[in-house]
mmCIF file of C-alpha atoms and ligand atoms in Angstrom:
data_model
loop_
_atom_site.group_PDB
_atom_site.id
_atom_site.type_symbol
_atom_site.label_atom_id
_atom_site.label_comp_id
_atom_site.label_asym_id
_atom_site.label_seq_id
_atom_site.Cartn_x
_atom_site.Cartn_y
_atom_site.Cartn_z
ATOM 1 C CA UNK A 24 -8.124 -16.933 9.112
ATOM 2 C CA UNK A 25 -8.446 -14.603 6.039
ATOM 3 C CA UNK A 26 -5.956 -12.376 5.212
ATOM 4 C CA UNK A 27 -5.817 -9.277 2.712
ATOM 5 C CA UNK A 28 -1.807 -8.336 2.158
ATOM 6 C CA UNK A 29 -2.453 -4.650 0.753
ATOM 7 C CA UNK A 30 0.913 -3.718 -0.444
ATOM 8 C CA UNK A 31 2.811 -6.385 -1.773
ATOM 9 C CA UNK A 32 5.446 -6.490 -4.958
ATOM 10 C CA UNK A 33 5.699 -9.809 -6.209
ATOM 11 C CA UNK A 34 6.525 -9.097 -9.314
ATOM 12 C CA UNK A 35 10.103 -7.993 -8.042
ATOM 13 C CA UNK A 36 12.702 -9.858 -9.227
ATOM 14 C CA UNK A 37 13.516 -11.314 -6.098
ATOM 15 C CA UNK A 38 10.586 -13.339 -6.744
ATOM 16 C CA UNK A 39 11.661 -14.575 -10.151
ATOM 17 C CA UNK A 40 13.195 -17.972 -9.318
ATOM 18 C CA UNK A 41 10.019 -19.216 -6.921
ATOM 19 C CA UNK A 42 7.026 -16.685 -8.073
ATOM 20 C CA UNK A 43 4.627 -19.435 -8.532
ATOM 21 C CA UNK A 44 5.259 -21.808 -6.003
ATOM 22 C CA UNK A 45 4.983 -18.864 -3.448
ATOM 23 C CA UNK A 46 1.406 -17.346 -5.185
ATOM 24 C CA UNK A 47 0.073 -20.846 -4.819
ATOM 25 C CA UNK A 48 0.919 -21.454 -1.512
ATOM 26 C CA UNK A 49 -0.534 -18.503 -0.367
ATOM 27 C CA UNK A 50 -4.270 -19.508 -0.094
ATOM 28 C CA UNK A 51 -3.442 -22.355 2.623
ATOM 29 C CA UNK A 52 -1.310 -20.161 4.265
ATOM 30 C CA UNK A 53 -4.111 -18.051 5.049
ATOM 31 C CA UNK A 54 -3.382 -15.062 2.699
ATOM 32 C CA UNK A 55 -6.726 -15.064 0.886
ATOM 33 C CA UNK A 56 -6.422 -11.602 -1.123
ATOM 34 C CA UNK A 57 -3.191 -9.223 -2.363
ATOM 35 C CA UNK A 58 -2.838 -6.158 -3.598
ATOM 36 C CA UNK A 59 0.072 -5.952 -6.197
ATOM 37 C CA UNK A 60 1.712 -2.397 -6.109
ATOM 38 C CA UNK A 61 2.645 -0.681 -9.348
ATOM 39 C CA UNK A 62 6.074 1.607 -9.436
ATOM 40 C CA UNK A 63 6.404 2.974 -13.233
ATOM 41 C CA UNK A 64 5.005 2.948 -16.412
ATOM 42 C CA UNK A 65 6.607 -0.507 -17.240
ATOM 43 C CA UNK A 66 5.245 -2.655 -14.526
ATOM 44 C CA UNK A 67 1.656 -1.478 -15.626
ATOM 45 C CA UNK A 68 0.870 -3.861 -17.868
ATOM 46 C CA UNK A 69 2.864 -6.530 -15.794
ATOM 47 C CA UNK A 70 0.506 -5.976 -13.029
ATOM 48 C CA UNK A 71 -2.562 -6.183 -14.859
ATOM 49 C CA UNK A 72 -1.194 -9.468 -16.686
ATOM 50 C CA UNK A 73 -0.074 -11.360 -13.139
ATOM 51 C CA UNK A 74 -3.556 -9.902 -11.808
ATOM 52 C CA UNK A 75 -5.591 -11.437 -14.727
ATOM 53 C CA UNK A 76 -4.222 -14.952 -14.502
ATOM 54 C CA UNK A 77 -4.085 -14.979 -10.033
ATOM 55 C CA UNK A 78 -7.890 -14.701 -8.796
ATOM 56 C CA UNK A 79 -7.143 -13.401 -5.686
ATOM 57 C CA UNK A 80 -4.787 -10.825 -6.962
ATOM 58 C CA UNK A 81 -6.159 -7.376 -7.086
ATOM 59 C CA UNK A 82 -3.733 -4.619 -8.887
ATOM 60 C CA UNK A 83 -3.001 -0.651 -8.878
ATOM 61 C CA UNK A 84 -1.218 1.026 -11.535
ATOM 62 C CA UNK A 85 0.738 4.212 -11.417
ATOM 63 C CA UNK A 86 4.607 6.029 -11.086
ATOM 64 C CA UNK A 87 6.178 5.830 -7.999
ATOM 65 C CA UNK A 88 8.008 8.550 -6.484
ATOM 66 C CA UNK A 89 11.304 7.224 -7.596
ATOM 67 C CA UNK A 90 10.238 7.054 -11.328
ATOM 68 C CA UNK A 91 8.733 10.536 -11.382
ATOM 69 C CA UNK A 92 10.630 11.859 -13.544
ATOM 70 C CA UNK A 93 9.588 9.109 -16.232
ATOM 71 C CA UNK A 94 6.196 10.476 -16.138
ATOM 72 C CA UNK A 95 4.393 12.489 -19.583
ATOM 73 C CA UNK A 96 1.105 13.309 -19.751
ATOM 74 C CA UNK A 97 0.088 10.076 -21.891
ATOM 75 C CA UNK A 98 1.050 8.353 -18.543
ATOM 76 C CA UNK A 99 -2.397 9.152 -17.368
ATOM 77 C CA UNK A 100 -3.893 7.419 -20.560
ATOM 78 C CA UNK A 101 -2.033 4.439 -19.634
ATOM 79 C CA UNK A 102 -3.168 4.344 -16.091
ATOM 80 C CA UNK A 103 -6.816 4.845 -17.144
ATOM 81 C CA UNK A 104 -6.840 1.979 -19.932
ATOM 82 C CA UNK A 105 -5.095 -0.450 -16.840
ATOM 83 C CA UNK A 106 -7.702 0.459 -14.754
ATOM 84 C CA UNK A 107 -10.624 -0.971 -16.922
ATOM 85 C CA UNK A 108 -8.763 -3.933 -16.945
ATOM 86 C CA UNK A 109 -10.229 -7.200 -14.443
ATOM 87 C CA UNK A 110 -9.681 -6.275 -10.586
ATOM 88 C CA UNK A 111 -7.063 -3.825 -11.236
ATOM 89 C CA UNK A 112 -8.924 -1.442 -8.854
ATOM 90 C CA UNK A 113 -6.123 1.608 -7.644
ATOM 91 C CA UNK A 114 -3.808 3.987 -8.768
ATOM 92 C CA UNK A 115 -0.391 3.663 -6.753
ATOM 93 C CA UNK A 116 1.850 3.855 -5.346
ATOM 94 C CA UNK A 117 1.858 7.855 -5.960
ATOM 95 C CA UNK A 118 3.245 10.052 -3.317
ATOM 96 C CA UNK A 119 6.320 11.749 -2.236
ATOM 97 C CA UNK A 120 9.857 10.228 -1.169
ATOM 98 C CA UNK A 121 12.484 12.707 0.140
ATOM 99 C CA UNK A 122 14.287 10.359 1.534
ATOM 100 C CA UNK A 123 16.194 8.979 -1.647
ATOM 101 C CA UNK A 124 15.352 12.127 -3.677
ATOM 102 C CA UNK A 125 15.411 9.834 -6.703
ATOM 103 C CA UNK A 126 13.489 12.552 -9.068
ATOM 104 C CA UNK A 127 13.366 16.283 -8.327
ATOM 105 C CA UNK A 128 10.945 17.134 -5.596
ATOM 106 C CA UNK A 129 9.045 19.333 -7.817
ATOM 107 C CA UNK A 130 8.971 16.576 -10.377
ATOM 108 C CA UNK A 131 7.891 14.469 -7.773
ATOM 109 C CA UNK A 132 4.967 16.825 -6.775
ATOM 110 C CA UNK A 133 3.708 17.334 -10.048
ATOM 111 C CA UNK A 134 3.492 13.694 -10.829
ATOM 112 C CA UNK A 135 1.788 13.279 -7.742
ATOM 113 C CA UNK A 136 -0.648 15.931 -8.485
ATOM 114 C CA UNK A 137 -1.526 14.586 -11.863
ATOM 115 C CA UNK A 138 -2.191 10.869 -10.172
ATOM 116 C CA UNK A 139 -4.686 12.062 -7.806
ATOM 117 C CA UNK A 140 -6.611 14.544 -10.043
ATOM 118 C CA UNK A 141 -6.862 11.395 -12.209
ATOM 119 C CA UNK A 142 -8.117 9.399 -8.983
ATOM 120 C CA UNK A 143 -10.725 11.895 -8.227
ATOM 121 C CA UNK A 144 -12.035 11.839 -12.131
ATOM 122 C CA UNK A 145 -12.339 8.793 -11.907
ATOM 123 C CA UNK A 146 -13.463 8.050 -8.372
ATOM 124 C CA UNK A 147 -10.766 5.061 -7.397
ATOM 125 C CA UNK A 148 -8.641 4.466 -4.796
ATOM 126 C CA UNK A 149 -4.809 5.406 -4.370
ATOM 127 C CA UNK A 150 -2.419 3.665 -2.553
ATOM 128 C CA UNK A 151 0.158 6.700 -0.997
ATOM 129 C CA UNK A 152 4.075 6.272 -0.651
ATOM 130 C CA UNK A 153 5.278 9.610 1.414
ATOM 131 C CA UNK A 154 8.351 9.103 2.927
ATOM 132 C CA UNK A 155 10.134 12.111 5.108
ATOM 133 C CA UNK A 156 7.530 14.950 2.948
ATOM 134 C CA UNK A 157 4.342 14.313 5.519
ATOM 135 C CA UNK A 158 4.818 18.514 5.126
ATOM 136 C CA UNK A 159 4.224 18.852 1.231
ATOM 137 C CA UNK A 160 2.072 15.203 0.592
ATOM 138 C CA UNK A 161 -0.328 16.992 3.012
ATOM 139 C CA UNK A 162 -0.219 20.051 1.376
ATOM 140 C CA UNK A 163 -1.565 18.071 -2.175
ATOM 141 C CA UNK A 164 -3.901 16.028 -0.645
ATOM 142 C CA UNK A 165 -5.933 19.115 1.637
ATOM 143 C CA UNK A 166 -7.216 20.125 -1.852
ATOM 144 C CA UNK A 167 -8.908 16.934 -2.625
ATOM 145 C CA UNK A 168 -11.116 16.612 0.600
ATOM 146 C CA UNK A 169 -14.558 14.970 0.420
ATOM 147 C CA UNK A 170 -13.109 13.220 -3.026
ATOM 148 C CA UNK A 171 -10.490 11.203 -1.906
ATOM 149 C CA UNK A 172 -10.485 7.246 -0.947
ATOM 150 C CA UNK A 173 -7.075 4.720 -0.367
ATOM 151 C CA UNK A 174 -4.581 4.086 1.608
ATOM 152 C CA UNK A 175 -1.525 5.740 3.293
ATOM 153 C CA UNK A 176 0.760 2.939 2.359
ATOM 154 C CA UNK A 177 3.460 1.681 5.266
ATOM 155 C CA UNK A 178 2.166 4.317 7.446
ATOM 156 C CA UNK A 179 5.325 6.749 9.263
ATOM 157 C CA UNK A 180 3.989 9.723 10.125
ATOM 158 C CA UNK A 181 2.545 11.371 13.379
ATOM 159 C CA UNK A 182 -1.353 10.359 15.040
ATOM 160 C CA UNK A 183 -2.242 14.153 13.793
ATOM 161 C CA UNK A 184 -1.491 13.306 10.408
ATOM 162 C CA UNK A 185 -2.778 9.905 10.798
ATOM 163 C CA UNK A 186 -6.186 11.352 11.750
ATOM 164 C CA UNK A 187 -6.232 14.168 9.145
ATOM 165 C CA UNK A 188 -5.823 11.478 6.310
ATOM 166 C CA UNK A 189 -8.586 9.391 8.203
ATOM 167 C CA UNK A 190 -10.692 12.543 8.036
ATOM 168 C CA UNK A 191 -9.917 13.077 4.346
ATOM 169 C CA UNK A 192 -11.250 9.731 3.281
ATOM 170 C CA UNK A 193 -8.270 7.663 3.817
ATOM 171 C CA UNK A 194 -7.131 4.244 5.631
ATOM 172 C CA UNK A 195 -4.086 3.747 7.504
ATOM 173 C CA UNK A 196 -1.704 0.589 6.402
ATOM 174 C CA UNK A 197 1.019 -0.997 9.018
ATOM 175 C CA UNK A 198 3.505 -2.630 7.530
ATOM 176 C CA UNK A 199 6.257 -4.655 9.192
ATOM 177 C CA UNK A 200 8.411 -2.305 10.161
ATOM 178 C CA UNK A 201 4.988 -2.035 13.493
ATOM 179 C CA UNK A 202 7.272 -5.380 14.721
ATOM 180 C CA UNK A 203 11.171 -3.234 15.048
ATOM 181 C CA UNK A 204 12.335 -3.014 18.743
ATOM 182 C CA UNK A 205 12.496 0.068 17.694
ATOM 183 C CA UNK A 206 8.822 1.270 16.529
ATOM 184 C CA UNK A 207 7.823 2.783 19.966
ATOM 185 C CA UNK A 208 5.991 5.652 17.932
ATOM 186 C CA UNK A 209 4.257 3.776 16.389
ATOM 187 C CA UNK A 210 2.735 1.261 18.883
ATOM 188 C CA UNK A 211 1.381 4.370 20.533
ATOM 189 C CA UNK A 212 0.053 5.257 17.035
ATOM 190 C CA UNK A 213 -1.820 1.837 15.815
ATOM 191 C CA UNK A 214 -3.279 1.415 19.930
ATOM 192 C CA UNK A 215 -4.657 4.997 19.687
ATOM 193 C CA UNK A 216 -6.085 4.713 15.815
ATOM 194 C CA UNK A 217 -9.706 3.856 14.841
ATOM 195 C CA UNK A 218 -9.880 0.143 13.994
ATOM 196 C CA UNK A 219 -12.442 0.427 11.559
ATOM 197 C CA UNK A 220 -9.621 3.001 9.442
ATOM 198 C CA UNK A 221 -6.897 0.308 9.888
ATOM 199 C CA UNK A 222 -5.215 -2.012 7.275
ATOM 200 C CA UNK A 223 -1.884 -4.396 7.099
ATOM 201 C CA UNK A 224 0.529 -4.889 4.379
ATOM 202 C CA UNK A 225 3.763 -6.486 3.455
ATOM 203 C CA UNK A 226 5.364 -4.230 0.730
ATOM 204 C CA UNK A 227 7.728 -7.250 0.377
ATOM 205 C CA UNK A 228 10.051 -8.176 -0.732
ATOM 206 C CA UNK A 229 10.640 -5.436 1.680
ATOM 207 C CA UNK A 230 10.038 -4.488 5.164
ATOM 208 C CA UNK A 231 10.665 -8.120 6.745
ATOM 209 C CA UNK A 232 9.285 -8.274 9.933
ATOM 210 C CA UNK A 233 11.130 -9.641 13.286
ATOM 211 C CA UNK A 234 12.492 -12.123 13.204
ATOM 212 C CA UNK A 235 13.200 -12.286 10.163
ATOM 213 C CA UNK A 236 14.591 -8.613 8.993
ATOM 214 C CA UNK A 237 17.683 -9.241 6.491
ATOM 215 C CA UNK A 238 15.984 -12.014 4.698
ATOM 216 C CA UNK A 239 13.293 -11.600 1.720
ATOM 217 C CA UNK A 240 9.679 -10.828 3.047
ATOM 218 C CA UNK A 241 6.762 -12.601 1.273
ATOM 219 C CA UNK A 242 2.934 -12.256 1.893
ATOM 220 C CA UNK A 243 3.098 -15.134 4.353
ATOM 221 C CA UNK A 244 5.123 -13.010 6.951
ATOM 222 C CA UNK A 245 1.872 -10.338 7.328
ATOM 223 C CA UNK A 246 0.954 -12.653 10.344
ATOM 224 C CA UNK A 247 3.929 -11.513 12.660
ATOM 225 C CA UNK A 248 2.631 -8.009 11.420
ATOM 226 C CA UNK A 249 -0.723 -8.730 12.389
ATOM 227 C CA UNK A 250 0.071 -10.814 15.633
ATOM 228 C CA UNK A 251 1.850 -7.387 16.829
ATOM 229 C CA UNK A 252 -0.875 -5.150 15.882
ATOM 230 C CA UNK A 253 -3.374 -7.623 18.182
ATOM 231 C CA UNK A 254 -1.006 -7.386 20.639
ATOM 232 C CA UNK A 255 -1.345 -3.406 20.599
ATOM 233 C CA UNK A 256 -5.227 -3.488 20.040
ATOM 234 C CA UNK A 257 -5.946 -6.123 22.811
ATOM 235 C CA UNK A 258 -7.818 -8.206 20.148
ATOM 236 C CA UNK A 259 -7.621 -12.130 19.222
ATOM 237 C CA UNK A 260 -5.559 -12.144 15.777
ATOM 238 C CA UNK A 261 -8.612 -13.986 14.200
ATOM 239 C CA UNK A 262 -10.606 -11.288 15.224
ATOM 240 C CA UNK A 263 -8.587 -8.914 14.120
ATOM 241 C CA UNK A 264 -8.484 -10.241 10.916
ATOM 242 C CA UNK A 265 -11.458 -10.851 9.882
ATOM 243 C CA UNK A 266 -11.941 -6.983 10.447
ATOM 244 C CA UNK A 267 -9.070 -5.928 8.961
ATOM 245 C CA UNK A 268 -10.146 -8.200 5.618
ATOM 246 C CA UNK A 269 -13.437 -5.814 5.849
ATOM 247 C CA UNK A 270 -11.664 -2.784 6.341
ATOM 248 C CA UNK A 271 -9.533 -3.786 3.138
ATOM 249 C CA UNK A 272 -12.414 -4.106 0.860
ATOM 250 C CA UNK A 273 -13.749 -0.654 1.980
ATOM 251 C CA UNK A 274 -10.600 0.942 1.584
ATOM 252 C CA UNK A 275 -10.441 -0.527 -2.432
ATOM 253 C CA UNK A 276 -14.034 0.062 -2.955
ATOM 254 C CA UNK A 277 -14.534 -3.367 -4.210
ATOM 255 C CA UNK A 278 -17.000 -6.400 -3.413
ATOM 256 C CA UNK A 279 -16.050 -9.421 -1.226
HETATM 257 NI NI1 NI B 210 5.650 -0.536 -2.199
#
């Protein structure tokens, strides 16, 4: 089985005291490609320096939501030097979170703004974080139609919304939070969804899936993510898989 973990942050500090031994275990374990999500102007040049020495590793770089309000101008400059850097391929995670409110939501939207204008320029991916502002993150993306390509990161929203970013040139992630008791909304979502659009994630060290929500989530755990969304799709979890590696290239626009 081959495995692409989207959205993962191993460069968290929960990680510190066993990053290598869990990178390196990874391969055998099935996970055969990650995706290492950037959250502020500091961890931009940590991403691109874990990415350049792990293979498999694949990298974005950009300000988070939470960090918004860190963002200048030269930000951009920064992103755009990362991004001619080996296999660091997107610009995330950029989006909206009105959940935690961590920056001012205009801050938040302008920061946003900036990150996907800079996408479009320079035709790459971004990886989306919109949490409680499907509203407003629609609202900035409508503008970009016909230029846009990513990923809607840990997918929450409605199927309308989830079709209108498939329409706009975007891919749909699950993350763990598909396995909760609770995630009847979403079942409905992922069965009803295009599998050709779809993608799964971590976003550890967060998002553990059942059974093992409380305790740290690595990029090994993506199975019981990816056993559930079989489950909904009627599909072996190989198959599955293998598509959902495809899809994950597509969504990046990068080579196998
Ligand atoms: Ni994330």
């Amino acid at each position: 089985m081959r495995i692409f973990d989207t959205h993962a942050h191993l460069l968290d500090e929960q990680f510190d005291a066993d990053r290598e031994e869990l990178i390196a275990s990874l391969p055998d374990a099935g996970i055969a490609r990650v995706m290492e999500a950037c959250c502020d102007e500091a961890g931009i040049d940590r991403v691109a320096g874990l990415v350049a020495r792990v293979p498999f590793f694949y990298g974005s770089a950009g300000v988070h939501p939470h960090s918004a309000d860190e963002f200048r101008p030269e930000t951009l400059d920064h992103i755009k030097e990362a991004l001619t850097r080996e296999r660091m391929v997107a610009i995330g995670e950029i989006g909206l979170d009105y959940h935690y409110d961590f920056s001012p939501r205009d801050v938040q939207r302008d920061c946003f703004d900036a990150q996907l204008a800079l996408s479009c320029e320079l035709r790459r991916p971004v990886i989306i974080h919109d949490r409680e502002a499907h509203g407003d993150c629609m609202d900035l993306l409508r503008p970009y139609r016909g230029r846009l390509s990513g990923v809607m990161h840990c997918f929450s929203a409605s199927y309308e919304i989830a079709k209108e970013c498939i329409d706009l040139g975007l891919y749909i992630a699950f993350g763990g939070a598909l396995t909760f008791k609770n995630a009847v909304h979403q079942w409905e979502i992922a069965s009803k969804l295009p599998l050709d659009r779809l993608l799964i994630e971590t976003d550890c060290p967060y998002m553990t899936p059942v059974p093992f929500r409380g305790t740290r989530n690595d990029p090994r755990r993506i199975v019981l993510t990816l056993n559930k969304l079989s489950e909904l799709k009627g599909l072996d979890p190989r198959e599955l898989s293998e598509i959902l590696y495809r899809n994950s290239f597509k969504a990046f626009g990068i080579g196998e």
